[in-house]
Amino acid sequence: MSRRTFLSRTAAVTAAGSLVAAPAIVSAQPAVRWRLASSFPKSLDTIFGAAEVISKRVAALTGGRFQISVHAAGEIVPGLQVLDAVQAGNVEMAHTALYYFFGKDPAWAVGAAIPFGLNARQHAAWWHQMGGKEVFNEFSSRAAGVTCFLAGNTGAQMGGWFRKEINTVEDLKGLKFRVGGFAGQVLTKLGVVPQQIAGGDIYPSLEKGTIDAAEWIGPHDDEKLGFQKVAKFYYYPGWWEGGLGVHAIANDKALAALPADYRAALEAACEEANAFMLARYDATNPQAIKRLVGAGAVLKPFPKPVMDACFKATQEVYAETREKSPEFKKLHDHYFGVQRDLITWFRVTENTFDDYMASIRR
Amino acid sequence: MSRRTFLSRTAAVTAAGSLVAAPAIVSAQPAVRWRLASSFPKSLDTIFGAAEVISKRVAALTGGRFQISVHAAGEIVPGLQVLDAVQAGNVEMAHTALYYFFGKDPAWAVGAAIPFGLNARQHAAWWHQMGGKEVFNEFSSRAAGVTCFLAGNTGAQMGGWFRKEINTVEDLKGLKFRVGGFAGQVLTKLGVVPQQIAGGDIYPSLEKGTIDAAEWIGPHDDEKLGFQKVAKFYYYPGWWEGGLGVHAIANDKALAALPADYRAALEAACEEANAFMLARYDATNPQAIKRLVGAGAVLKPFPKPVMDACFKATQEVYAETREKSPEFKKLHDHYFGVQRDLITWFRVTENTFDDYMASIRR
């Protein structure tokens, strides 16, 4: 029942019966229950935890009338099938990294992270204030009947764990690297053999040498899996996700049926989840990386020639992808249309401040 | 009326009269009206606008039952007196930069920005996930009966507009610089003569040469005042505000009287305002700085010896301030206790990614 309908009915009954003194304002909203399918396991407490932030805040904002139950990957559907589940209406919403749906259309990845793209803060500026969410949701609504809300960012991820050092571009040839999506396509051009392995299987694969390297997220999450024991070279940066935007996605029909204040609650809660995830990663990663280094991890930046080769290969993959997908081309133009100006501005006062602070806080 | 009270009364009346079929869930919350005093003029559309974001979102989240009217600096109280007004209960809340209350106790500045402190993202991590808001609000509640909610960040600000170049530390001697608070104290040690001048008077003072330099905010706001016409050297970074946190502050008694869902609405709305302000500055500054440079502004980094001298002088001011204010000492310890680890982590993958992106997007 819409709020307007209820108020009208109440007014009618009151006028007829005159028994109930109307309080100053009455609102009656339907009890709404949604299910949220996360693409993440509970063990990823921060990225999974952001969905719990959404659920708790929505309940608090609506006096418990709008309840969203949060389900880890696999509880209702596997983590990579949450978009299908939302599109079909099997669940009303999901919490996911949109690049998981790269296979449906590479355009999906633009909302999340694409190689040599925007960092977390630039991504938020693009999404909220430079037309990003409008152009992206025009696509997502049309393609799958879903609307996406920014609801998390991991910050720049690490480049992964390697059993051997990567000193030259040649060292990438034949490398069996657990990496997917765009990064996998880019690295294939440089001779890497991308591997698809679920999180829990990475450690034994590295230990046995079935694979040579694996990327996961960053220190806070990687530490739990103990990679430093079997692949001690911990490379950075993860140029394929310089700021992974994580989204809540909602079925458009379910969304349209929400009262306006529930919709507002959902939007506000997603914004809070967004801030929560980034702040929590930023708060936990510093201690985790110290422990990892103490436990034997060796931090290594990718050499510049390797970065340059990856950047060049990325441009080739982008050119090919733009040919294949007009949706990708449109979003790619929009996304990269803001990047140069953002970077140029960040170089002025923001990065100069950061660089100076780093020089005095060694 | 509390929600519980109303529900009980409704139940009683309904049981007696049995005329009104109770809907599944009814909530009746009091109509609440608050006044918010901003420290900022409407012309600062982004920093002032964040308060409007709070007001609109709170209304949307509560079906219009909780209304917060937003008043620009001077409408109810002058911009620098909003803390007094909230403390006295003349207004329920304010939106302000807490370093304006440096004169009451320098501890207030720690919540906003202090020289060579945290950048915007580090500040959010400290505030939300590293105990910052708890330790700060313990102080603010005790000192002034107010609770502070992070509700904006400008990002790193610029260092200001100078009529002459600053090439050496000597060039600071005798410089009449419109700058206040901690930065003014620090620069005094280097011979600067800090000036207190309201925003609207800066331009004529620079034009006449009554002052030699002035800091304001960043390109988006500075552009409106036309400084490049009278003081073309635009220095960076503003080391005294590497990420100015802006806060909503609420009177503790007014806050305690709010129903839980209104309190939740206020918290969520502040978080949204926080994201709004930073994203909007990030979205608008890039174009503004291009226009400023086109109009004759000359971008200049402060020379390293000048930065080093300012850093050294800052440490002296901090030592003196810690002696004077135990509140400052406690907050200062907490704030700087997280900085080194945050910076060390950011240097790994985040800044390496940014640096590489800057190298290829010149």
XYZ file of C-alpha atoms in Angstrom:
724
model
C 0.000 0.000 0.000
C 1.383 3.379 -0.895
C 1.645 5.976 1.815
C -0.791 8.226 -0.036
C -3.395 5.456 -0.246
C -3.149 4.685 3.431
C -3.436 8.304 4.456
C -6.554 8.691 2.329
C -8.114 5.602 3.819
C -7.271 6.683 7.331
C -8.785 10.066 6.703
C -11.979 8.494 5.376
C -12.362 6.163 8.333
C -11.635 8.906 10.782
C -14.118 11.249 9.181
C -16.770 8.561 9.296
C -16.023 7.190 12.733
C -14.442 10.141 14.538
C -13.199 7.744 17.172
C -9.481 8.004 16.656
C -7.840 11.325 17.302
C -5.394 11.582 14.445
C -1.849 12.185 15.610
C -0.020 15.044 13.956
C 1.404 12.786 11.293
C 0.771 9.139 10.695
C 2.610 7.046 8.218
C 1.963 3.435 7.598
C 4.301 1.679 5.326
C 4.145 -1.896 4.234
C 6.470 -4.412 5.791
C 8.876 -5.175 2.983
C 11.293 -8.082 2.962
C 14.048 -8.312 0.413
C 16.772 -10.851 -0.048
C 20.279 -9.716 -0.948
C 22.604 -12.206 -2.613
C 26.240 -11.320 -2.061
C 28.935 -12.415 -4.504
C 31.300 -12.731 -1.573
C 31.900 -15.260 1.196
C 31.543 -14.265 4.835
C 35.283 -14.727 5.298
C 35.831 -11.516 3.323
C 34.503 -9.626 6.324
C 34.952 -6.140 4.875
C 33.631 -6.571 1.356
C 30.899 -8.952 2.559
C 30.357 -6.796 5.636
C 29.331 -3.822 3.522
C 26.124 -5.676 2.592
C 25.401 -6.095 6.280
C 25.904 -2.367 6.728
C 23.220 -1.811 4.076
C 20.814 -4.227 5.751
C 21.269 -2.815 9.245
C 21.031 0.794 8.182
C 17.914 0.242 6.053
C 16.214 -1.451 9.003
C 17.231 1.359 11.359
C 16.008 4.001 8.920
C 12.601 2.425 8.476
C 11.856 1.404 12.044
C 12.420 -2.203 11.033
C 9.713 -2.158 8.386
C 12.070 -2.684 5.427
C 14.147 -5.794 6.100
C 16.914 -6.987 3.795
C 18.329 -10.410 4.595
C 21.936 -10.852 3.500
C 23.031 -14.147 1.965
C 26.643 -15.088 1.306
C 27.774 -16.425 -2.056
C 26.295 -19.878 -2.576
C 23.509 -19.590 -0.027
C 20.866 -18.769 -2.617
C 22.905 -18.617 -5.804
C 26.608 -18.906 -6.604
C 28.492 -15.626 -6.300
C 28.899 -15.147 -10.028
C 25.202 -15.676 -10.775
C 23.771 -12.906 -8.654
C 23.039 -10.640 -11.616
C 20.930 -13.368 -13.223
C 19.117 -13.882 -9.937
C 18.298 -10.180 -9.587
C 17.312 -9.871 -13.226
C 14.937 -12.841 -12.877
C 13.543 -11.457 -9.641
C 14.598 -14.526 -7.627
C 16.204 -12.095 -5.242
C 15.450 -8.388 -5.123
C 19.054 -7.303 -4.857
C 22.699 -8.290 -4.838
C 26.035 -6.927 -3.704
C 28.757 -7.621 -6.216
C 31.703 -6.530 -8.324
C 30.172 -5.725 -11.700
C 33.214 -6.963 -13.630
C 32.100 -10.484 -12.822
C 29.596 -9.986 -15.655
C 32.271 -9.108 -18.179
C 31.293 -12.263 -20.116
C 27.748 -11.008 -20.694
C 29.048 -7.681 -21.946
C 32.407 -6.064 -21.136
C 30.450 -2.859 -20.486
C 29.583 -4.204 -17.026
C 33.223 -3.967 -15.992
C 33.313 -0.198 -16.501
C 31.177 0.304 -13.389
C 33.600 -1.699 -11.261
C 37.208 -1.319 -12.412
C 39.024 -1.586 -15.716
C 42.783 -1.606 -16.309
C 44.583 1.705 -15.810
C 41.318 3.328 -14.797
C 40.182 5.620 -11.992
C 41.269 5.378 -8.381
C 38.661 5.130 -5.592
C 38.137 8.846 -5.144
C 38.114 9.571 -8.864
C 35.638 6.720 -9.351
C 33.286 8.238 -6.762
C 33.558 11.671 -8.404
C 32.799 10.132 -11.802
C 29.912 8.047 -10.472
C 28.180 10.678 -8.366
C 29.081 14.032 -9.845
C 30.249 13.558 -13.423
C 27.341 11.635 -14.909
C 28.720 8.148 -14.292
C 25.773 6.610 -12.496
C 23.305 8.036 -14.990
C 25.075 6.663 -18.059
C 25.835 3.360 -16.356
C 22.303 2.782 -15.086
C 20.843 3.662 -18.461
C 22.835 0.635 -19.651
C 22.142 -1.658 -16.689
C 18.397 -0.995 -16.711
C 18.152 -1.671 -20.407
C 20.498 -4.673 -20.393
C 19.224 -6.456 -17.315
C 16.432 -4.496 -15.677
C 18.602 -3.562 -12.708
C 19.808 -0.338 -11.128
C 23.263 -0.122 -9.551
C 24.183 1.807 -6.419
C 27.801 2.438 -5.503
C 28.244 0.541 -2.247
C 31.907 -0.002 -1.609
C 35.435 0.406 -2.856
C 38.486 -1.653 -1.968
C 40.987 1.049 -2.895
C 43.876 0.127 -5.181
C 44.440 -3.602 -4.971
C 47.738 -5.431 -4.921
C 49.156 -7.040 -8.040
C 49.311 -10.499 -6.521
C 51.624 -13.165 -5.170
C 54.390 -14.568 -7.390
C 56.647 -17.558 -6.809
C 59.409 -15.934 -8.863
C 60.438 -12.362 -9.439
C 59.156 -10.517 -12.488
C 62.130 -8.534 -13.697
C 61.381 -8.195 -17.387
C 58.450 -8.449 -19.765
C 59.958 -11.786 -20.857
C 59.323 -13.180 -17.374
C 55.589 -13.009 -18.057
C 55.807 -15.558 -20.892
C 54.167 -18.822 -19.957
C 53.359 -17.603 -16.471
C 50.339 -19.424 -15.071
C 48.624 -16.575 -13.257
C 45.305 -16.773 -11.441
C 43.711 -13.632 -12.847
C 40.520 -13.017 -14.808
C 38.485 -10.577 -16.858
C 40.178 -7.720 -18.645
C 43.501 -8.263 -16.883
C 43.562 -11.848 -18.122
C 42.939 -10.715 -21.699
C 45.626 -8.062 -21.474
C 48.195 -10.398 -19.963
C 47.462 -13.061 -22.568
C 48.931 -10.669 -25.127
C 52.156 -10.751 -23.141
C 52.296 -14.548 -22.941
C 50.628 -15.080 -19.567
C 48.318 -18.085 -19.282
C 45.415 -16.859 -17.132
C 43.952 -19.380 -14.695
C 40.478 -19.450 -13.185
C 40.644 -20.874 -9.672
C 38.253 -20.359 -6.779
C 39.622 -18.569 -3.721
C 39.967 -21.671 -1.585
C 42.001 -23.530 -4.196
C 44.620 -20.858 -4.752
C 46.888 -21.801 -1.864
C 47.287 -25.506 -2.740
C 47.751 -24.622 -6.409
C 50.557 -22.218 -5.568
C 52.065 -24.689 -3.125
C 52.150 -27.496 -5.697
C 53.329 -25.155 -8.416
C 50.254 -25.846 -10.546
C 50.161 -22.079 -10.902
C 52.981 -19.535 -10.669
C 51.105 -16.558 -9.335
C 47.727 -15.433 -8.068
C 46.032 -12.136 -7.406
C 43.397 -11.772 -4.749
C 42.602 -8.423 -3.088
C 44.964 -6.740 -0.648
C 46.826 -7.379 2.603
C 43.802 -7.602 4.907
C 42.142 -10.362 2.886
C 45.261 -11.984 1.436
C 46.760 -12.506 4.871
C 44.003 -14.940 5.829
C 44.976 -17.248 2.985
C 48.665 -17.404 3.901
C 50.042 -16.856 0.385
C 53.364 -15.528 1.686
C 54.325 -19.062 2.659
C 54.156 -20.366 -0.904
C 54.705 -17.328 -3.155
C 56.638 -14.689 -1.315
C 56.930 -11.928 -3.928
C 54.024 -9.563 -3.359
C 53.751 -7.236 -6.337
C 52.054 -3.870 -6.732
C 50.141 -2.061 -8.037
C 47.158 -4.076 -9.241
C 46.843 -1.877 -12.327
C 43.647 -3.682 -13.346
C 41.834 -2.451 -10.264
C 43.198 0.875 -9.133
C 39.966 1.368 -7.177
C 37.387 -1.419 -7.379
C 33.890 0.015 -7.085
C 31.527 -2.527 -5.521
C 27.810 -2.143 -6.151
C 24.447 -3.004 -4.743
C 22.171 -3.870 -7.638
C 18.407 -3.941 -7.379
C 15.703 -5.314 -9.628
C 14.025 -2.347 -11.290
C 10.489 -3.643 -10.712
C 11.163 -4.294 -7.043
C 12.716 -0.858 -6.790
C 9.741 0.835 -8.456
C 7.404 -0.812 -5.949
C 9.225 0.691 -2.966
C 7.724 3.697 -1.179
C 9.838 6.810 -1.702
C 11.260 6.780 1.804
C 12.363 3.135 1.494
C 14.098 3.981 -1.747
C 15.784 6.887 0.029
C 16.796 4.524 2.835
C 18.348 2.132 0.356
C 20.292 4.888 -1.377
C 21.571 6.365 1.864
C 22.520 2.950 3.217
C 24.502 2.142 0.073
C 26.406 5.395 0.427
C 27.223 4.470 3.990
C 28.371 1.004 2.919
C 30.576 2.662 0.349
C 32.300 4.801 2.960
C 32.477 1.873 5.375
C 34.269 -0.472 2.992
C 36.977 1.952 1.917
C 37.598 3.266 5.432
C 37.744 -0.237 6.849
C 40.198 -1.483 4.245
C 42.295 1.633 4.792
C 42.213 1.020 8.540
C 43.084 -2.691 8.405
C 45.530 -2.959 5.493
C 48.380 -1.044 7.192
C 48.669 -3.553 10.032
C 48.142 -6.536 7.745
C 50.944 -5.546 5.393
C 53.304 -5.088 8.319
C 52.487 -8.587 9.548
C 52.864 -10.027 6.044
C 56.300 -8.493 5.611
C 57.205 -9.781 9.055
C 56.107 -13.242 7.918
C 58.355 -13.204 4.870
C 56.452 -11.412 2.105
C 58.754 -9.433 -0.173
C 57.140 -6.278 -1.548
C 57.995 -5.519 -5.161
C 56.759 -2.897 -7.589
C 56.216 -4.140 -11.139
C 59.190 -2.800 -13.151
C 58.323 0.169 -15.355
C 58.915 -1.737 -18.625
C 56.422 -4.362 -17.405
C 53.891 -1.668 -16.520
C 54.438 0.003 -19.898
C 53.949 -3.280 -21.771
C 50.752 -3.943 -19.811
C 49.497 -0.448 -20.545
C 50.189 -0.883 -24.258
C 48.491 -4.294 -24.340
C 45.532 -2.784 -22.476
C 45.035 -0.216 -25.222
C 44.960 -3.039 -27.774
C 42.359 -4.949 -25.771
C 40.310 -1.780 -25.371
C 40.375 -1.145 -29.139
C 39.216 -4.698 -29.836
C 36.532 -4.557 -27.145
C 35.182 -1.263 -28.416
C 34.741 -2.879 -31.820
C 32.827 -5.791 -30.312
C 30.577 -3.977 -27.851
C 28.911 -0.622 -28.581
C 27.771 -0.538 -24.945
C 31.370 -0.832 -23.792
C 32.467 1.837 -26.259
C 29.912 4.303 -24.938
C 30.746 3.740 -21.272
C 34.484 3.561 -21.955
C 34.355 6.962 -23.685
C 32.452 8.457 -20.786
C 34.708 6.979 -18.100
C 38.011 7.858 -19.737
C 36.599 11.213 -20.791
C 36.979 12.427 -17.224
C 40.263 10.731 -16.319
C 42.906 13.080 -17.681
C 41.429 16.197 -16.077
C 40.978 14.408 -12.751
C 44.564 13.174 -12.756
C 45.939 16.559 -13.807
C 44.139 18.220 -10.907
C 45.083 15.515 -8.364
C 48.756 16.000 -9.319
C 48.644 19.589 -8.175
C 47.867 19.862 -4.509
C 46.585 16.399 -3.499
C 49.503 14.268 -4.657
C 52.093 16.931 -3.828
C 50.804 16.922 -0.264
C 50.874 13.099 -0.147
C 54.389 12.966 -1.584
C 55.706 15.444 0.928
C 54.049 13.629 3.826
C 55.601 10.376 2.664
C 59.020 12.020 2.546
C 58.823 13.090 6.186
C 57.021 10.049 7.632
C 59.335 7.302 6.412
C 5.620 11.001 21.624
C 7.775 7.935 21.426
C 6.909 5.318 18.896
C 6.223 2.794 21.646
C 3.792 5.145 23.394
C 1.889 5.818 20.226
C 1.638 2.161 19.325
C 0.248 1.363 22.766
C -2.321 4.131 22.530
C -3.361 3.090 19.060
C -3.754 -0.478 20.184
C -5.942 0.597 23.102
C -8.193 2.766 20.995
C -8.479 0.160 18.323
C -9.331 -2.555 20.811
C -12.043 -0.339 22.298
C -13.483 0.966 19.075
C -12.668 -1.827 16.630
C -13.485 0.538 13.804
C -10.055 0.889 12.252
C -8.496 -2.183 10.767
C -4.906 -1.860 11.875
C -2.500 -1.983 8.984
C 0.360 -4.430 9.289
C 2.610 -1.856 10.834
C 1.877 1.670 11.887
C 4.432 4.136 13.052
C 3.697 7.610 14.173
C 6.623 9.817 14.832
C 6.533 13.367 16.030
C 7.009 16.171 13.553
C 10.440 17.486 14.423
C 11.853 20.774 13.191
C 15.478 21.643 13.624
C 17.454 24.640 12.535
C 20.950 24.197 11.117
C 23.331 27.150 11.230
C 26.019 26.881 8.580
C 29.386 28.565 9.005
C 29.452 29.126 5.269
C 27.833 31.566 2.830
C 25.564 30.312 0.065
C 28.147 31.403 -2.507
C 30.308 28.447 -1.426
C 27.825 26.179 -3.161
C 29.649 22.912 -2.463
C 30.629 23.312 1.171
C 27.350 25.105 1.965
C 25.476 22.717 -0.317
C 26.447 19.729 1.819
C 24.154 21.046 4.569
C 21.319 21.125 2.061
C 22.110 17.519 1.181
C 21.663 16.650 4.870
C 18.363 18.503 5.090
C 16.897 16.986 1.927
C 17.979 13.459 2.721
C 16.688 13.567 6.297
C 13.308 14.781 5.033
C 13.203 12.056 2.378
C 14.144 9.381 4.901
C 11.449 10.367 7.355
C 8.572 11.031 4.980
C 8.984 14.728 5.672
C 8.438 14.357 9.410
C 11.948 15.473 10.425
C 12.641 18.853 8.842
C 15.958 20.638 9.139
C 16.007 24.213 7.866
C 19.408 25.341 6.635
C 20.603 28.857 7.408
C 23.661 30.457 5.854
C 26.316 32.169 7.962
C 24.869 35.334 9.456
C 21.221 34.413 9.052
C 20.812 33.289 12.652
C 24.334 33.668 14.000
C 27.660 34.670 12.455
C 29.534 31.777 10.886
C 32.157 31.577 13.611
C 29.592 31.495 16.437
C 27.700 28.388 15.426
C 29.288 26.214 18.110
C 28.093 28.611 20.813
C 24.619 28.609 19.281
C 24.443 24.791 19.261
C 25.874 24.538 22.761
C 23.272 27.017 24.060
C 20.497 25.218 22.201
C 19.594 28.305 20.139
C 19.870 26.044 17.115
C 19.860 22.269 17.261
C 22.730 21.826 14.848
C 25.408 23.453 12.731
C 27.604 22.634 9.761
C 31.100 23.926 10.194
C 34.859 23.495 10.081
C 35.804 22.654 13.648
C 39.133 24.503 13.470
C 37.144 27.733 13.687
C 36.957 26.967 17.417
C 40.701 26.729 17.810
C 40.526 29.762 20.127
C 38.300 27.933 22.625
C 40.652 24.978 22.666
C 43.089 23.932 19.914
C 41.728 20.396 20.361
C 38.767 21.372 18.180
C 41.052 21.712 15.174
C 42.080 18.046 15.308
C 38.660 16.996 14.047
C 38.937 19.267 11.008
C 42.513 19.594 9.775
C 45.850 20.379 11.365
C 49.160 21.109 9.633
C 50.867 18.134 7.962
C 47.985 15.888 8.977
C 45.828 13.268 7.266
C 44.502 13.488 3.729
C 40.747 13.114 3.062
C 40.733 9.340 2.798
C 43.044 8.846 5.755
C 40.892 11.238 7.781
C 37.771 9.176 7.008
C 39.562 5.952 7.978
C 40.717 7.522 11.238
C 37.303 8.997 12.004
C 35.152 5.986 11.176
C 37.327 2.936 11.646
C 40.287 3.806 13.852
C 38.545 5.276 16.885
C 38.639 8.920 15.766
C 34.990 9.799 16.172
C 34.789 8.104 19.551
C 37.755 9.938 21.049
C 36.751 13.211 19.434
C 33.133 13.096 20.521
C 34.131 12.174 24.053
C 35.874 15.563 24.013
C 33.174 17.522 22.177
C 30.361 16.215 24.390
C 32.239 17.062 27.541
C 33.541 20.413 26.309
C 30.403 21.765 24.678
C 27.570 19.255 24.929
C 27.691 18.535 21.193
C 28.270 15.484 19.022
C 30.079 15.782 15.698
C 29.293 13.866 12.511
C 31.699 13.833 9.594
C 29.773 15.587 6.834
C 32.191 16.715 4.176
C 35.758 17.021 3.061
C 37.261 19.536 0.662
C 40.252 17.380 -0.241
C 43.710 18.933 -0.065
C 43.392 22.674 -0.342
C 45.627 25.054 -2.233
C 48.323 27.086 -0.484
C 46.929 30.415 -1.579
C 47.465 33.366 -3.884
C 50.692 35.357 -3.658
C 51.598 38.671 -5.278
C 55.277 37.695 -5.371
C 57.050 34.378 -5.722
C 58.181 32.515 -2.623
C 61.591 31.153 -3.548
C 63.250 30.898 -0.156
C 62.313 30.781 3.507
C 63.560 34.395 3.684
C 60.757 35.443 1.346
C 58.250 34.659 4.106
C 59.651 37.361 6.394
C 57.260 40.255 6.813
C 54.753 38.692 4.417
C 51.235 39.865 5.204
C 49.310 36.657 4.590
C 45.585 36.165 5.095
C 45.728 32.877 6.994
C 44.495 31.823 10.419
C 44.523 29.196 13.128
C 47.425 26.791 13.384
C 48.907 27.805 10.039
C 49.057 31.396 11.206
C 50.882 30.378 14.386
C 53.336 28.232 12.450
C 54.045 30.902 9.855
C 54.545 33.543 12.541
C 57.646 31.594 13.591
C 58.988 32.139 10.072
C 58.293 35.870 10.071
C 54.901 35.910 8.378
C 52.381 38.443 9.692
C 49.036 36.594 9.620
C 46.003 38.675 8.678
C 42.368 38.058 9.544
C 40.175 39.282 6.719
C 36.647 38.184 5.787
C 36.208 36.471 2.403
C 34.671 39.473 0.675
C 37.493 41.816 1.666
C 40.351 39.681 0.406
C 40.255 40.836 -3.203
C 40.445 44.598 -2.525
C 43.153 44.021 0.103
C 45.271 42.118 -2.388
C 44.570 44.680 -5.101
C 45.656 47.608 -2.906
C 48.625 45.683 -1.579
C 47.356 45.913 2.012
C 48.150 42.214 2.126
C 50.672 40.196 0.094
C 48.929 36.843 -0.030
C 45.710 35.062 0.879
C 44.563 31.495 1.166
C 40.989 30.514 0.574
C 39.970 26.987 -0.476
C 40.697 25.620 -3.936
C 40.098 26.374 -7.619
C 36.304 25.927 -7.656
C 35.726 28.466 -4.878
C 38.743 30.696 -5.461
C 37.790 31.286 -9.082
C 34.627 33.127 -8.077
C 36.675 35.733 -6.218
C 38.995 36.503 -9.150
C 42.259 36.402 -7.184
C 44.333 35.606 -10.272
C 43.889 39.204 -11.413
C 45.645 40.651 -8.370
C 47.949 37.896 -7.068
C 48.845 35.531 -9.867
C 51.103 33.015 -8.101
C 48.897 30.145 -6.977
C 50.860 27.982 -4.559
C 50.369 24.397 -3.422
C 49.945 22.334 -1.361
C 47.967 23.884 1.492
C 49.945 21.858 4.037
C 47.719 23.127 6.868
C 44.684 21.410 5.380
C 45.664 18.315 3.460
C 42.069 17.126 3.784
C 39.669 19.419 5.637
C 36.995 17.379 7.390
C 33.763 19.364 7.696
C 31.281 18.373 10.380
C 27.651 18.551 11.291
C 27.424 19.170 15.024
C 24.299 18.565 17.050
C 23.269 19.571 20.544
C 23.453 16.448 22.704
C 20.103 17.054 24.416
C 18.330 17.603 21.106
C 20.017 14.479 19.782
C 18.947 12.402 22.772
C 15.337 13.452 22.235
C 15.276 12.131 18.666
C 13.545 8.821 17.941
C 16.072 6.165 16.922
C 15.108 6.244 13.264
C 15.518 10.026 13.080
C 18.957 9.687 14.608
C 19.737 7.028 12.019
C 18.457 9.354 9.293
C 20.724 12.133 10.509
C 23.765 9.860 10.596
C 23.121 8.443 7.138
C 22.464 11.895 5.688
C 25.740 13.221 7.094
C 27.599 10.336 5.481
C 25.966 11.183 2.185
C 26.901 14.850 2.573
C 30.449 13.762 3.241
C 30.625 11.804 -0.004
C 28.823 14.581 -1.877
C 31.216 17.325 -0.886
C 34.414 15.491 -1.767
C 33.053 14.109 -5.042
C 31.699 17.500 -6.058
C 34.951 19.301 -5.344
C 36.819 16.588 -7.223
C 34.424 16.953 -10.138
C 34.528 20.748 -10.333
C 38.131 21.636 -9.431
C 39.700 20.157 -12.600
C 37.809 22.514 -14.915
C 38.225 25.467 -12.574
C 41.998 25.135 -12.418
C 42.194 24.938 -16.195
C 40.207 28.151 -16.478
C 42.328 29.848 -13.815
C 45.552 28.966 -15.587
C 43.988 30.187 -18.827
C 43.205 33.480 -17.054
C 46.784 34.019 -15.943
C 47.242 32.079 -12.701
C 50.758 30.664 -12.347
C 50.862 27.358 -10.465
C 53.811 26.970 -8.116
C 54.737 24.327 -5.587
C 56.200 25.660 -2.348
C 59.964 24.971 -2.579
C 61.118 22.018 -0.474
C 63.193 24.194 1.907
C 60.055 26.257 2.575
C 58.013 23.106 3.203
C 60.738 21.771 5.503
C 60.904 25.016 7.470
C 57.100 24.997 7.841
C 57.167 21.383 8.982
C 59.835 22.156 11.568
C 57.953 25.200 12.833
C 54.787 23.093 13.005
C 56.474 20.650 15.357
C 57.443 23.554 17.632
C 53.872 24.854 17.665
C 52.579 21.361 18.379
C 54.977 20.966 21.315
C 53.861 24.287 22.777
C 50.190 23.543 22.208
C 50.457 20.137 23.843
C 51.838 21.862 26.926
C 48.925 24.273 27.007
C 46.016 21.950 26.269
C 45.716 18.418 27.649
C 42.674 17.918 25.396
C 44.772 18.772 22.365
C 47.563 16.483 23.536
C 45.209 13.538 23.840
C 43.598 14.025 20.433
C 46.914 14.887 18.784
C 48.427 11.635 20.043
C 45.472 9.654 18.753
C 45.401 11.341 15.352
C 49.110 11.154 14.651
C 49.237 7.671 16.133
C 47.627 6.328 12.965
C 49.353 8.534 10.394
C 52.654 6.776 9.790
C 51.100 3.355 9.184
C 48.455 4.833 6.891
C 51.056 6.684 4.842
C 53.350 3.664 4.662
C 50.507 1.537 3.306
C 49.277 4.205 0.870
C 52.802 4.440 -0.566
C 52.666 0.824 -1.636
C 49.932 0.219 -4.147
C 47.707 3.332 -3.987
C 50.309 6.005 -4.665
C 52.313 3.788 -7.027
C 49.192 3.359 -9.116
C 48.502 7.110 -9.037
C 52.087 7.958 -9.947
C 52.077 5.593 -12.886
C 48.744 6.921 -14.130
C 50.060 10.464 -13.930
C 53.113 9.458 -15.955
C 51.010 8.158 -18.833
C 48.197 10.737 -18.735
C 50.221 13.929 -18.954
